[in-house]
mmCIF file of C-alpha atoms in Angstrom:
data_model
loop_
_atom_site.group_PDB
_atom_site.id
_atom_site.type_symbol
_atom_site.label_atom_id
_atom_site.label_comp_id
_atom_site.label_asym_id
_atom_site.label_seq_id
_atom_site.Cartn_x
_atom_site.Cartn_y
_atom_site.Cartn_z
ATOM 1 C CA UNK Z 1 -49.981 -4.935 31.397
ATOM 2 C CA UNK Z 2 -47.762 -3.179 33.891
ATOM 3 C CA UNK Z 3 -49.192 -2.148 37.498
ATOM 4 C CA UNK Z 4 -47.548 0.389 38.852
ATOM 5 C CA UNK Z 5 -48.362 1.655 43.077
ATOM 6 C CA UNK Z 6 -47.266 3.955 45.775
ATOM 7 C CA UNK Z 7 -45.657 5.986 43.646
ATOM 8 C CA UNK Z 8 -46.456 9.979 44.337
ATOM 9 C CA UNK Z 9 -45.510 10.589 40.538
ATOM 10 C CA UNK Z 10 -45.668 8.065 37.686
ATOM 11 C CA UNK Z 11 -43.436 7.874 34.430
ATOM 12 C CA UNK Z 12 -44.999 6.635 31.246
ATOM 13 C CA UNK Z 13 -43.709 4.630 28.621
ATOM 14 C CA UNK Z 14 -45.824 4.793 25.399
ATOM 15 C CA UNK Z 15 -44.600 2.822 22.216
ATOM 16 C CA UNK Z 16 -41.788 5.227 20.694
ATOM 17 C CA UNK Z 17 -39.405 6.208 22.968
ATOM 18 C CA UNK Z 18 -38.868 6.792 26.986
ATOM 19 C CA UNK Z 19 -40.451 10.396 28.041
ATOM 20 C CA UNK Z 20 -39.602 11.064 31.653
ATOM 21 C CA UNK Z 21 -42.002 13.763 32.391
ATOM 22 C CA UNK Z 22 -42.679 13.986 36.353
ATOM 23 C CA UNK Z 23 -45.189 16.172 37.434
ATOM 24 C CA UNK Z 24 -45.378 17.552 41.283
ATOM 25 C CA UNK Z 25 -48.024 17.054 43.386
ATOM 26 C CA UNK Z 26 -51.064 19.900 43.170
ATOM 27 C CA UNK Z 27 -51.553 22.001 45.768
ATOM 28 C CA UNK Z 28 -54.782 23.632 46.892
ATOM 29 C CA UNK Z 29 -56.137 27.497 46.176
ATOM 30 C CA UNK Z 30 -57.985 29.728 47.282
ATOM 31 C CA UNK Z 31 -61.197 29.586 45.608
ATOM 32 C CA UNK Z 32 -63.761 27.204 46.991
ATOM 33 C CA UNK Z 33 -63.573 24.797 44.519
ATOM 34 C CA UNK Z 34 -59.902 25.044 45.132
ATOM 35 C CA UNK Z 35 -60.159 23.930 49.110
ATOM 36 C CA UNK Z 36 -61.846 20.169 47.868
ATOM 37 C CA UNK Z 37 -59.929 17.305 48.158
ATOM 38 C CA UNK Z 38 -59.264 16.359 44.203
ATOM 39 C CA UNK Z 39 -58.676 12.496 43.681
ATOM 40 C CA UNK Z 40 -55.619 9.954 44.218
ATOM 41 C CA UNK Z 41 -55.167 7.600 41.537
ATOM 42 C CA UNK Z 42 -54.847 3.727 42.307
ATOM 43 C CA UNK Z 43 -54.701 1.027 40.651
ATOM 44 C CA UNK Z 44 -53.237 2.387 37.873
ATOM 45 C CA UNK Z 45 -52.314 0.014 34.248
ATOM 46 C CA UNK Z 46 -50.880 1.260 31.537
ATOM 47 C CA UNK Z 47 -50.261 -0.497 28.210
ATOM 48 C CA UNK Z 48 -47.984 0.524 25.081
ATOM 49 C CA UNK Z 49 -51.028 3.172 24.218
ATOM 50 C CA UNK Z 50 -53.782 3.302 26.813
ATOM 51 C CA UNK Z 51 -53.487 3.762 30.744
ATOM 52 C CA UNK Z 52 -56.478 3.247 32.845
ATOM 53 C CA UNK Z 53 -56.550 3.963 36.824
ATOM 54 C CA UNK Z 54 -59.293 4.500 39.517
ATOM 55 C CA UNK Z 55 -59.757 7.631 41.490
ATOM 56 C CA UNK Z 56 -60.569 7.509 44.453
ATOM 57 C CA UNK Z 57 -61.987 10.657 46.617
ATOM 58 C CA UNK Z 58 -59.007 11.964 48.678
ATOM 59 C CA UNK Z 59 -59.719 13.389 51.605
ATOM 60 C CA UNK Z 60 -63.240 14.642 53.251
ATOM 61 C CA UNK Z 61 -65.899 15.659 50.272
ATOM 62 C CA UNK Z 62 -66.115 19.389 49.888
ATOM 63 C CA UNK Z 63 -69.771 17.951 48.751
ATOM 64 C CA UNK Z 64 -70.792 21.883 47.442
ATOM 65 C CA UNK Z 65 -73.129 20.644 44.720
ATOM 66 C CA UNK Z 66 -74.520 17.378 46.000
ATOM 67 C CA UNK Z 67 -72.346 14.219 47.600
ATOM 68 C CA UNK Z 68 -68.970 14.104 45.720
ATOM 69 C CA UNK Z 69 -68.442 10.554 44.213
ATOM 70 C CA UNK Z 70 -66.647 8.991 45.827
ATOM 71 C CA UNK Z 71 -64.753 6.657 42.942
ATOM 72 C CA UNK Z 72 -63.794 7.316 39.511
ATOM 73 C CA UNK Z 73 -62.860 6.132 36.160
ATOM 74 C CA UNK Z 74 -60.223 7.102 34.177
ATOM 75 C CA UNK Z 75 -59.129 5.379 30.587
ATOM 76 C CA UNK Z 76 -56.347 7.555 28.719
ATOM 77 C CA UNK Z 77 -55.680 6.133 24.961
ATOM 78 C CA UNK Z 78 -53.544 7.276 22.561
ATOM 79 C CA UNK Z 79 -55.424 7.452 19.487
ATOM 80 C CA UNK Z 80 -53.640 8.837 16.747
ATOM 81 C CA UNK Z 81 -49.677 10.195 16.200
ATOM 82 C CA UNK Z 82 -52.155 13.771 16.961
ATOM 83 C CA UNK Z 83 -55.123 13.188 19.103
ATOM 84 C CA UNK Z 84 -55.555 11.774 22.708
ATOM 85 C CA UNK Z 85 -58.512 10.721 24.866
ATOM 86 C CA UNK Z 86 -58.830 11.532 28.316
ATOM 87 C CA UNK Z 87 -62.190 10.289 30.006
ATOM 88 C CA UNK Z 88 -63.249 10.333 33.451
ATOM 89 C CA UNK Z 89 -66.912 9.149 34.679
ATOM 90 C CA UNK Z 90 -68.425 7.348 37.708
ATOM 91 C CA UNK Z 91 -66.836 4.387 38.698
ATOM 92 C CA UNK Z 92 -70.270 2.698 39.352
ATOM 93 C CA UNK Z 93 -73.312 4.517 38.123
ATOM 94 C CA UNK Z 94 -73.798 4.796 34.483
ATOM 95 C CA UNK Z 95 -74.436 8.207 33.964
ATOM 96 C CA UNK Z 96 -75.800 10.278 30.155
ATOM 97 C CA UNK Z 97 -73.673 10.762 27.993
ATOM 98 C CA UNK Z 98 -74.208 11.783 23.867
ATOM 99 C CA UNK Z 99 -75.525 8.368 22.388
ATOM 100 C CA UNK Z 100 -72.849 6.713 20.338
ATOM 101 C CA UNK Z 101 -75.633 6.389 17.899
ATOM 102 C CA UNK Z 102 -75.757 10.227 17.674
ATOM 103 C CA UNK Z 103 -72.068 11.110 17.733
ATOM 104 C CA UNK Z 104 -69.992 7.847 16.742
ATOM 105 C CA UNK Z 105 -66.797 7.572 18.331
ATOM 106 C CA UNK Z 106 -63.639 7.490 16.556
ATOM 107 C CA UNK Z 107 -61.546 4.518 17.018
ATOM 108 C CA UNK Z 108 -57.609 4.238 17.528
ATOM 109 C CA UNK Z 109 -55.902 4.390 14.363
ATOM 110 C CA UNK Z 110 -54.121 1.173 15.941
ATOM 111 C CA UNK Z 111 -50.084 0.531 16.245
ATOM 112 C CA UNK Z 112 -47.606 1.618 15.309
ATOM 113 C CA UNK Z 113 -47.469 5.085 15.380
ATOM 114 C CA UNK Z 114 -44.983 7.686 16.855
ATOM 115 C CA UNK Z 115 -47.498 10.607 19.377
ATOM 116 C CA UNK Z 116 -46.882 14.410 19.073
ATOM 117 C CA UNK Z 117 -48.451 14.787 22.037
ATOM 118 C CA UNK Z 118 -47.991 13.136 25.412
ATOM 119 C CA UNK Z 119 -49.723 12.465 28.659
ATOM 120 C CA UNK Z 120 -48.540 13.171 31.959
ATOM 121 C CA UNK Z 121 -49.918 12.526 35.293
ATOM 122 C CA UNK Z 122 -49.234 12.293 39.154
ATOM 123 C CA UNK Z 123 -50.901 10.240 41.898
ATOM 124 C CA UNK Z 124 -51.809 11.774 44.853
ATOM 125 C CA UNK Z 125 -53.171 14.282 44.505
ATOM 126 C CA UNK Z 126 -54.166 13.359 40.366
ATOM 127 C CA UNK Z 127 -53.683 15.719 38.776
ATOM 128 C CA UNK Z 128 -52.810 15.464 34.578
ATOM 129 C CA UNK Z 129 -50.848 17.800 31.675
ATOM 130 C CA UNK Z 130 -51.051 17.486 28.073
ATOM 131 C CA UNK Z 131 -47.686 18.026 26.445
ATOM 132 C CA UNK Z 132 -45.719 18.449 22.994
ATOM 133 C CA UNK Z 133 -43.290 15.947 22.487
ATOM 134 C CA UNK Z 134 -41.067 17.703 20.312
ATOM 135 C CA UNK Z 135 -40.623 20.596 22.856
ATOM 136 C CA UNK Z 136 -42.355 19.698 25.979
ATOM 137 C CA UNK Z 137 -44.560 22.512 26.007
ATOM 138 C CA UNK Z 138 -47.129 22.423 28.536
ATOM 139 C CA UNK Z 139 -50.595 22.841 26.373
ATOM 140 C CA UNK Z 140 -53.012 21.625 29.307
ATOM 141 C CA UNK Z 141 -52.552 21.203 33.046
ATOM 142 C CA UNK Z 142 -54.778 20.857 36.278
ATOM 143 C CA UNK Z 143 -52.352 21.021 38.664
ATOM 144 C CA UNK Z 144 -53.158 23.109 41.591
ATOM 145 C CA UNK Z 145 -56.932 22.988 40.985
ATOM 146 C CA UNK Z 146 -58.801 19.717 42.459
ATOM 147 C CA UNK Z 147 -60.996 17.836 40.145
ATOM 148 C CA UNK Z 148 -64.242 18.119 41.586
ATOM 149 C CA UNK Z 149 -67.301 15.274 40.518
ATOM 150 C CA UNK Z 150 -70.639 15.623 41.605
ATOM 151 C CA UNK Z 151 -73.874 14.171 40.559
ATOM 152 C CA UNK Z 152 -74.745 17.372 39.048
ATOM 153 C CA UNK Z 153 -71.658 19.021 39.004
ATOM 154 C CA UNK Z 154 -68.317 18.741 37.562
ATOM 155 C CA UNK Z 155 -65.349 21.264 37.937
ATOM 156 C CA UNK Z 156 -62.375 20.721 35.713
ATOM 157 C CA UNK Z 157 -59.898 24.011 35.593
ATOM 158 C CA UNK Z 158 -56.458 24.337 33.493
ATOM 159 C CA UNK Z 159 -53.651 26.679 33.742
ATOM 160 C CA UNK Z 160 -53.354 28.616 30.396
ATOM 161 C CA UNK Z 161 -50.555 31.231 29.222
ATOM 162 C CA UNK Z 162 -51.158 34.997 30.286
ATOM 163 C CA UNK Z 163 -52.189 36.206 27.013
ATOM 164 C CA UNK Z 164 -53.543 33.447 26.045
ATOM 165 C CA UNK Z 165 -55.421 33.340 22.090
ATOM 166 C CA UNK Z 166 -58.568 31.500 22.659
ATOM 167 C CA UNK Z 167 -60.737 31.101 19.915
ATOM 168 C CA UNK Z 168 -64.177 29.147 19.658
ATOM 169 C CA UNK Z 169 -66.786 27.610 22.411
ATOM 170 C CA UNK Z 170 -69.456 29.333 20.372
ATOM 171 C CA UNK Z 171 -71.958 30.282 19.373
ATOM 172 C CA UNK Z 172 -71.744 33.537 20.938
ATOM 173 C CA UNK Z 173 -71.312 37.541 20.444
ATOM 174 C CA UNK Z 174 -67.938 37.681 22.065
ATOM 175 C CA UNK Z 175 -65.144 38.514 20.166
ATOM 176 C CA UNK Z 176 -63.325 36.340 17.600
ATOM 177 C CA UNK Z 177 -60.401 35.963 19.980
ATOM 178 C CA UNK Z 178 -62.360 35.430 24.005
ATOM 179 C CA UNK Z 179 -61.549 37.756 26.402
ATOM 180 C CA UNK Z 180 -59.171 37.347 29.090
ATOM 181 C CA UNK Z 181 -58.958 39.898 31.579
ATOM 182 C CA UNK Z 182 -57.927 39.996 35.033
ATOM 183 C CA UNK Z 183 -60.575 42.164 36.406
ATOM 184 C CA UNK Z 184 -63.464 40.354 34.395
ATOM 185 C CA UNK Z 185 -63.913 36.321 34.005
ATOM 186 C CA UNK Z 186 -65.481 35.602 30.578
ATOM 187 C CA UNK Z 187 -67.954 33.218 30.627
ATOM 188 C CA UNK Z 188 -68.832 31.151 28.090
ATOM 189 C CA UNK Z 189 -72.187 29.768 28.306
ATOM 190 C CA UNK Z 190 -73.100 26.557 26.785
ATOM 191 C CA UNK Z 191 -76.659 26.535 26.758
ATOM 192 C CA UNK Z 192 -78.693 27.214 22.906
ATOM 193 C CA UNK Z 193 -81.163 29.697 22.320
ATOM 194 C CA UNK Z 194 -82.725 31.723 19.479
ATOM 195 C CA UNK Z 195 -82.402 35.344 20.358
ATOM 196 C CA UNK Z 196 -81.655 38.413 18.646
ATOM 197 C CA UNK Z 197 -80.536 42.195 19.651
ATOM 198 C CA UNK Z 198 -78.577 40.489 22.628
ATOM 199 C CA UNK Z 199 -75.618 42.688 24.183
ATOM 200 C CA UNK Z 200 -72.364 41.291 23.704
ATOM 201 C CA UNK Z 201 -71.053 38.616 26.085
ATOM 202 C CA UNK Z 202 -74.145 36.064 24.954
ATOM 203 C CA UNK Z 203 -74.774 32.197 24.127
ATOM 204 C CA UNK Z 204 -76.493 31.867 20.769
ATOM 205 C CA UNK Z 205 -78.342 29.167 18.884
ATOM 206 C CA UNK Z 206 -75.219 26.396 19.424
ATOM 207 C CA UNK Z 207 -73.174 24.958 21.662
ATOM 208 C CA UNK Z 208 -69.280 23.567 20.705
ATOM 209 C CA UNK Z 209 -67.717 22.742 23.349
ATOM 210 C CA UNK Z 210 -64.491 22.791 21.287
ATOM 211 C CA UNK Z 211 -61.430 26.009 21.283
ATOM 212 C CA UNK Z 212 -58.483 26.525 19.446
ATOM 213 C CA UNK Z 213 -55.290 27.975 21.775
ATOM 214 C CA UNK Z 214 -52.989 29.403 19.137
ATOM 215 C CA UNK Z 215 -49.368 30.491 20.475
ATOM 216 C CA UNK Z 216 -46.137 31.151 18.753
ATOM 217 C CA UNK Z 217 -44.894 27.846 18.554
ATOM 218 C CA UNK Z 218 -48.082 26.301 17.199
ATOM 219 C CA UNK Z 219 -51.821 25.699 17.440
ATOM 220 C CA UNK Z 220 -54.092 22.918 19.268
ATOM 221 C CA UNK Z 221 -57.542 22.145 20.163
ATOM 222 C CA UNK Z 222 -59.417 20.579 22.945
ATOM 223 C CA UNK Z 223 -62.665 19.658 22.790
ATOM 224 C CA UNK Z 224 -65.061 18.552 25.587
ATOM 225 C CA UNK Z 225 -67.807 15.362 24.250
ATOM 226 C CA UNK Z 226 -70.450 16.422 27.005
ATOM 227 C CA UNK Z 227 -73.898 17.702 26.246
ATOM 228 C CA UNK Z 228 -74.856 19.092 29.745
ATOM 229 C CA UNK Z 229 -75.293 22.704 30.227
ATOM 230 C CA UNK Z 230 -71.740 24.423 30.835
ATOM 231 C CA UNK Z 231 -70.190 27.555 32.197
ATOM 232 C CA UNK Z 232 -66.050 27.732 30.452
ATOM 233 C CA UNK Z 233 -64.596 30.472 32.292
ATOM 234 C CA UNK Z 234 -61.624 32.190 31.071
ATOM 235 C CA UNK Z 235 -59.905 34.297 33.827
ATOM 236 C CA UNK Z 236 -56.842 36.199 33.886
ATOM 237 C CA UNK Z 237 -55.286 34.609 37.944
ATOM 238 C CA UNK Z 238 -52.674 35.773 39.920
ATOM 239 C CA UNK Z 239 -48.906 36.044 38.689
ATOM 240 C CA UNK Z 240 -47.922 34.911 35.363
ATOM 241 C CA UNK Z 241 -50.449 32.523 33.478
ATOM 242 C CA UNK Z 242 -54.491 32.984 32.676
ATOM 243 C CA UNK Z 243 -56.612 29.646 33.414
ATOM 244 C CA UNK Z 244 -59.967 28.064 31.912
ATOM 245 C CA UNK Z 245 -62.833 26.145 34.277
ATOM 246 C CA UNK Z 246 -65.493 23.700 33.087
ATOM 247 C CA UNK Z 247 -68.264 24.018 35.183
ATOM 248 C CA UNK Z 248 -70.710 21.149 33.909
ATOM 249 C CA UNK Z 249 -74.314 20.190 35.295
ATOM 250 C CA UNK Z 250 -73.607 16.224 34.339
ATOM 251 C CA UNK Z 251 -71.943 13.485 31.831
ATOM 252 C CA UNK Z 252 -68.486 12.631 31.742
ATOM 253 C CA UNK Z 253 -64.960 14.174 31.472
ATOM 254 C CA UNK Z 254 -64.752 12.963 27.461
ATOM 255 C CA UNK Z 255 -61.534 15.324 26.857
ATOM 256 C CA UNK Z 256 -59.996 14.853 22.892
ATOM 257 C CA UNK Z 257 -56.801 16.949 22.717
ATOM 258 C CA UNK Z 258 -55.935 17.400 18.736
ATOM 259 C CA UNK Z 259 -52.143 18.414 18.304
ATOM 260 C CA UNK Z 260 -52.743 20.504 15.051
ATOM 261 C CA UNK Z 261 -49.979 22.437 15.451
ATOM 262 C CA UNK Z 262 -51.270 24.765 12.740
ATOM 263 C CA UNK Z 263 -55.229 26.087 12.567
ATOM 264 C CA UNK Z 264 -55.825 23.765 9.669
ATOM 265 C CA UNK Z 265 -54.497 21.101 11.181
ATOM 266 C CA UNK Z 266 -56.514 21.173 14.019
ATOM 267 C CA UNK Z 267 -59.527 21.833 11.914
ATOM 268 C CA UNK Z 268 -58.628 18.699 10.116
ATOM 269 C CA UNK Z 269 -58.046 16.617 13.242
ATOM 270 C CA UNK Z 270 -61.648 17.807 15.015
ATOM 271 C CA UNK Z 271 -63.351 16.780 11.770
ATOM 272 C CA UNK Z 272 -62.253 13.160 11.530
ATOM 273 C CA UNK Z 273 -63.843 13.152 15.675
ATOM 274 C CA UNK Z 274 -67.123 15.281 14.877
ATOM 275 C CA UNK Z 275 -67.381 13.673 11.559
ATOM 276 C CA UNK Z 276 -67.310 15.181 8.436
ATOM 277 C CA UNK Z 277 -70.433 17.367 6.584
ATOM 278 C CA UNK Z 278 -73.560 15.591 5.287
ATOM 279 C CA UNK Z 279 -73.657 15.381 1.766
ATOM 280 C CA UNK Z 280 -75.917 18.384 0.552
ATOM 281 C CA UNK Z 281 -77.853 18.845 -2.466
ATOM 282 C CA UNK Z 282 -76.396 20.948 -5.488
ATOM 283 C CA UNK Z 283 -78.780 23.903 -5.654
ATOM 284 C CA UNK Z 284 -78.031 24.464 -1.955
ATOM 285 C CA UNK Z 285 -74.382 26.243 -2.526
ATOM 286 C CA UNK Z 286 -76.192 29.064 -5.102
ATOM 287 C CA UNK Z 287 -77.673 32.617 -3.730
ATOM 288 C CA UNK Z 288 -80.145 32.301 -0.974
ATOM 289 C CA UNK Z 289 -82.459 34.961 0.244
ATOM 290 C CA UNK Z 290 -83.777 34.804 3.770
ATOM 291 C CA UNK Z 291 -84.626 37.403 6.867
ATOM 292 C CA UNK Z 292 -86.918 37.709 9.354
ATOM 293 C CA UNK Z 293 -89.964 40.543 9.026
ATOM 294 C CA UNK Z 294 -91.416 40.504 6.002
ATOM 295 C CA UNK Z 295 -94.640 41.816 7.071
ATOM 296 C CA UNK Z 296 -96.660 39.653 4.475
ATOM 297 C CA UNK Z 297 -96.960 37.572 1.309
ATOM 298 C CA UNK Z 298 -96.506 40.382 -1.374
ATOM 299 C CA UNK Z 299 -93.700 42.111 0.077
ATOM 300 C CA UNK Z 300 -91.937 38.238 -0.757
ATOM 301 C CA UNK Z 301 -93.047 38.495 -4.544
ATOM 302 C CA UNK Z 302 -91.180 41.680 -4.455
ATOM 303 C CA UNK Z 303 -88.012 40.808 -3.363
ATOM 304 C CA UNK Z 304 -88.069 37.834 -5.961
ATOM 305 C CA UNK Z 305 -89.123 39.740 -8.770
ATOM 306 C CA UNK Z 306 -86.522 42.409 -7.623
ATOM 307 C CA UNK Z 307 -83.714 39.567 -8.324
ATOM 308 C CA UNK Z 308 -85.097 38.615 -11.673
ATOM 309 C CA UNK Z 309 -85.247 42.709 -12.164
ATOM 310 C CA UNK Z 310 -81.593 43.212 -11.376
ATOM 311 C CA UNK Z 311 -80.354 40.100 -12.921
ATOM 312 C CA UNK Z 312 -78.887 38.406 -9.485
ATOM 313 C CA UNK Z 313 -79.197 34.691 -9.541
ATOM 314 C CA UNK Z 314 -81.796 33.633 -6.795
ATOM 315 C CA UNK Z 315 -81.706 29.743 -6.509
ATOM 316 C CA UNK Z 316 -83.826 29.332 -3.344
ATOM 317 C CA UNK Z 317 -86.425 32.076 -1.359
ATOM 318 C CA UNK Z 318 -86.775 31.401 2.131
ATOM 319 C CA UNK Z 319 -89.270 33.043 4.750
ATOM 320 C CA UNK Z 320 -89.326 32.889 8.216
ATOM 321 C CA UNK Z 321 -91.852 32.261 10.931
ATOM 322 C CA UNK Z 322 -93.903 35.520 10.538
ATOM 323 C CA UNK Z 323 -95.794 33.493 8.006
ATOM 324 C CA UNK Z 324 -97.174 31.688 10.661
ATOM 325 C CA UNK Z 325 -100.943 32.421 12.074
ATOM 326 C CA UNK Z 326 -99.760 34.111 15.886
ATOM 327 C CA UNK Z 327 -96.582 31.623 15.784
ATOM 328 C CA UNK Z 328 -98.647 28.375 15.915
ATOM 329 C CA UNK Z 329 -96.495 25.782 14.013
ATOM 330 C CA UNK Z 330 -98.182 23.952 10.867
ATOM 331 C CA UNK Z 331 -100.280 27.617 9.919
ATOM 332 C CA UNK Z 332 -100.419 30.256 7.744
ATOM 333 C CA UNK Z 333 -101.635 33.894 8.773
ATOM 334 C CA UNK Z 334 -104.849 33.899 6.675
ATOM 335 C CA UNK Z 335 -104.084 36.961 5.818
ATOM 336 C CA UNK Z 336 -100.796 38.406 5.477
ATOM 337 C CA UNK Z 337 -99.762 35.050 4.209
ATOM 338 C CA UNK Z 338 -102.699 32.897 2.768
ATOM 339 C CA UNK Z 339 -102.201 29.732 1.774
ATOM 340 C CA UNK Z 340 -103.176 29.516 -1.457
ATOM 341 C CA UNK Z 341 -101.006 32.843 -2.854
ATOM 342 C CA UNK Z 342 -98.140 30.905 -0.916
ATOM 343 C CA UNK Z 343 -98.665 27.797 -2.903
ATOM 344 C CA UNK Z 344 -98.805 30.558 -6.228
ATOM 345 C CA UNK Z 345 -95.472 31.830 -5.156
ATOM 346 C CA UNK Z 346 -93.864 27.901 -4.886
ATOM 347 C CA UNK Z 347 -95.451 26.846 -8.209
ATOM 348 C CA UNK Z 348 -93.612 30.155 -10.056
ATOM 349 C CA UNK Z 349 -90.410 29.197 -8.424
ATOM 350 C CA UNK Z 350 -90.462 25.608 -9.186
ATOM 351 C CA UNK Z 351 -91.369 26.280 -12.846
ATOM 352 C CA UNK Z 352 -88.395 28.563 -12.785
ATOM 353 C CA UNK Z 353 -86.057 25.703 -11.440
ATOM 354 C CA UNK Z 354 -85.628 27.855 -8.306
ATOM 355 C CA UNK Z 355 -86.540 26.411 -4.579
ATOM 356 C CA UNK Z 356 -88.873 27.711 -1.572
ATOM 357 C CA UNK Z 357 -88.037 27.125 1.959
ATOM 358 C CA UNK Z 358 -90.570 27.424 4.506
ATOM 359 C CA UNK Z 359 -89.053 27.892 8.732
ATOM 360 C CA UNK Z 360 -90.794 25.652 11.037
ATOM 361 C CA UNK Z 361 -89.917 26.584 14.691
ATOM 362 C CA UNK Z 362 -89.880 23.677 16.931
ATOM 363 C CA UNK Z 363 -91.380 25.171 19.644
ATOM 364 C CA UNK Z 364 -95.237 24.698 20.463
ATOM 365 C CA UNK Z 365 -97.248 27.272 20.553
ATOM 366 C CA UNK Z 366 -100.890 28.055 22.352
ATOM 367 C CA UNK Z 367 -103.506 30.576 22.443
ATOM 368 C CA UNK Z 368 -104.889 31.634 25.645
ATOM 369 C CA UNK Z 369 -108.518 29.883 26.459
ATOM 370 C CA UNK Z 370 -107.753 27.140 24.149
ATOM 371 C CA UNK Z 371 -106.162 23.748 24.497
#
């Protein structure tokens, strides 16, 4: 284990060659976020693949959203030849994070291997970039803009290309590539819903915390492991690059940067962290019919007898919640939907070798007078 202090920029061996990558020292903004004090790095260790420092709050707290912490964590590993970690949390209070029993985390593929990607840092103020080894392309970097940790509140910001092509951080009714304009910030909200006629601009039913920045010379991904509410704002600053802020109302900094450098690639590398698809049954990849509004029971035999009619394989019928008596979960509208023509309508398809799906909202609903 080397220790390496007082140094204003630090060089970093890991395993395959020497990379002498210095990084200056950030300098503030002038956004708000921009006038906090950011973190100097101390104690820092750093082994063959891994560094680990602590970060310590470097000047007087800006304290905007609550005390800033005061001392920080930060591990760095090198995972795979295409994928590193970078995680920063409270040095002393544990704080949530997704359960490892929910999301299991992917373990380093172990030595020896030879990174694509590399990790950069400096001191005081810290401040860290994500680079390409082959070319030393810059494909992440928060210098200039102060990390700011809060209890409630964390502000991360990168410096991204002009024009940049981000894809992803859905669901959402942006466009395929996100916006980046400089008279508008696009703001991607994190948050999950079930809605429908929204305007465009909108969070949806999930949250992925995960984009894709394709350029010329190649593709990569970074996604962020946090489950907290999030604002990712893409903005279009001053002079000749574009930038993108986490704003996030708790957890960590749990950063995975996936080298691709081609879409697949990527794709391939974000699957092996999210893990891969559930096993699903056969008859679930044939023809599905499902929308929302049929107005009752009959109007459902129709559309399935208008398949058999036309001659298009149906393998499962689905309804939606209008079957439901005034949206109470667990009940049938006696009658635009009674039961027992319901359980008619399963019987027929299940002696037909077809399948009936039934949507059960989670949500609890009441009536008004009644408990």
């Amino acid at each position: 284990m080397i220790r390496l202090r007082g140094l204003s920029c630090i060089y970093l061996l890991f395993l395959a060659s020497i990379r002498l990558v210095p990084l200056v020292n950030a300098s503030s903004d002038s956004d708000l976020d921009d006038q906090c004090p950011g973190y100097n790095a101390v104690n820092v260790q750093v082994t063959e693949t891994d560094l680990t420092a602590d970060l310590i709050l470097a000047g007087e707290p800006c304290d905007i959203y609550g005390k800033d912490i005061q001392k920080l964590f930060l591990r760095v590993e090198y995972q795979t030849d295409s994928r590193i970690r970078v995680r920063i949390t409270d040095a002393f209070q544990s704080r949530y994070e997704v359960p490892e029993s929910v999301f299991p985390r992917p373990k380093p593929a172990g030595n020896p291997f030879s990174p694509t990607i590399k990790f950069r840092f400096a001191t005081n103020p810290f401040a860290f970039s994500i680079l390409r080894v082959e070319t030393n392309e810059v494909l992440f970097d928060t210098e200039n803009y102060p990390l700011v940790f809060a209890p409630q509140y964390i502000r991360l910001k990168t410096t991204l290309p002009a024009n940049a092509n981000i894809y992803g951080l859905g669901e959402h009714t942006d466009s395929f590539r996100l916006p980046i304009d400089r008279h508008h910030t696009t703001t991607r909200t994190l948050w999950n819903r079930d809605s429908f006629g929204i305007s465009p601009g909108t969070n949806l039913y999930g949250a992925h915390p995960i984009y894709f920045d394709h350029r010329t010379t190649g593709t990569h991904g970074v996604f962020m492991l946090n489950s907290n509410g999030m604002d990712i704002k893409l903005r279009k600053e001053d002079g000749d690059h574009a930038s993108l802020e986490y704003n996030m109302i708790g957890g960590a900094v749990d950063l995975y940067f996936l080298a691709g450098p081609n879409p697949v690639d990527v794709a391939r590398q974000y699957a092996i962290v999210a893990g891969m698809p559930a096993e699903i049954p056969y008859w679930s990849l044939g023809l599905h019919q499902c929308r929302f509004g049929y107005k009752d029971i009959d109007e459902v035999k129709g559309v399935i007898a208008n398949y058999s009619a036309a001659g298009i394989p149906l393998e499962t019928m689905w309804i939606d919640i209008d079957y439901m008596d005034d949206r109470l979960v667990f009940t049938t509208d006696p009658n635009k939907y009674p039961k027992n023509q319901i359980q008619k309508v399963v019987k027929q398809l299940h002696e037909d070798d077809q399948h009936f799906i039934m949507m059960v909202d989670p949500a609890v609903g009441t009536r008004s007078g009644q408990a």
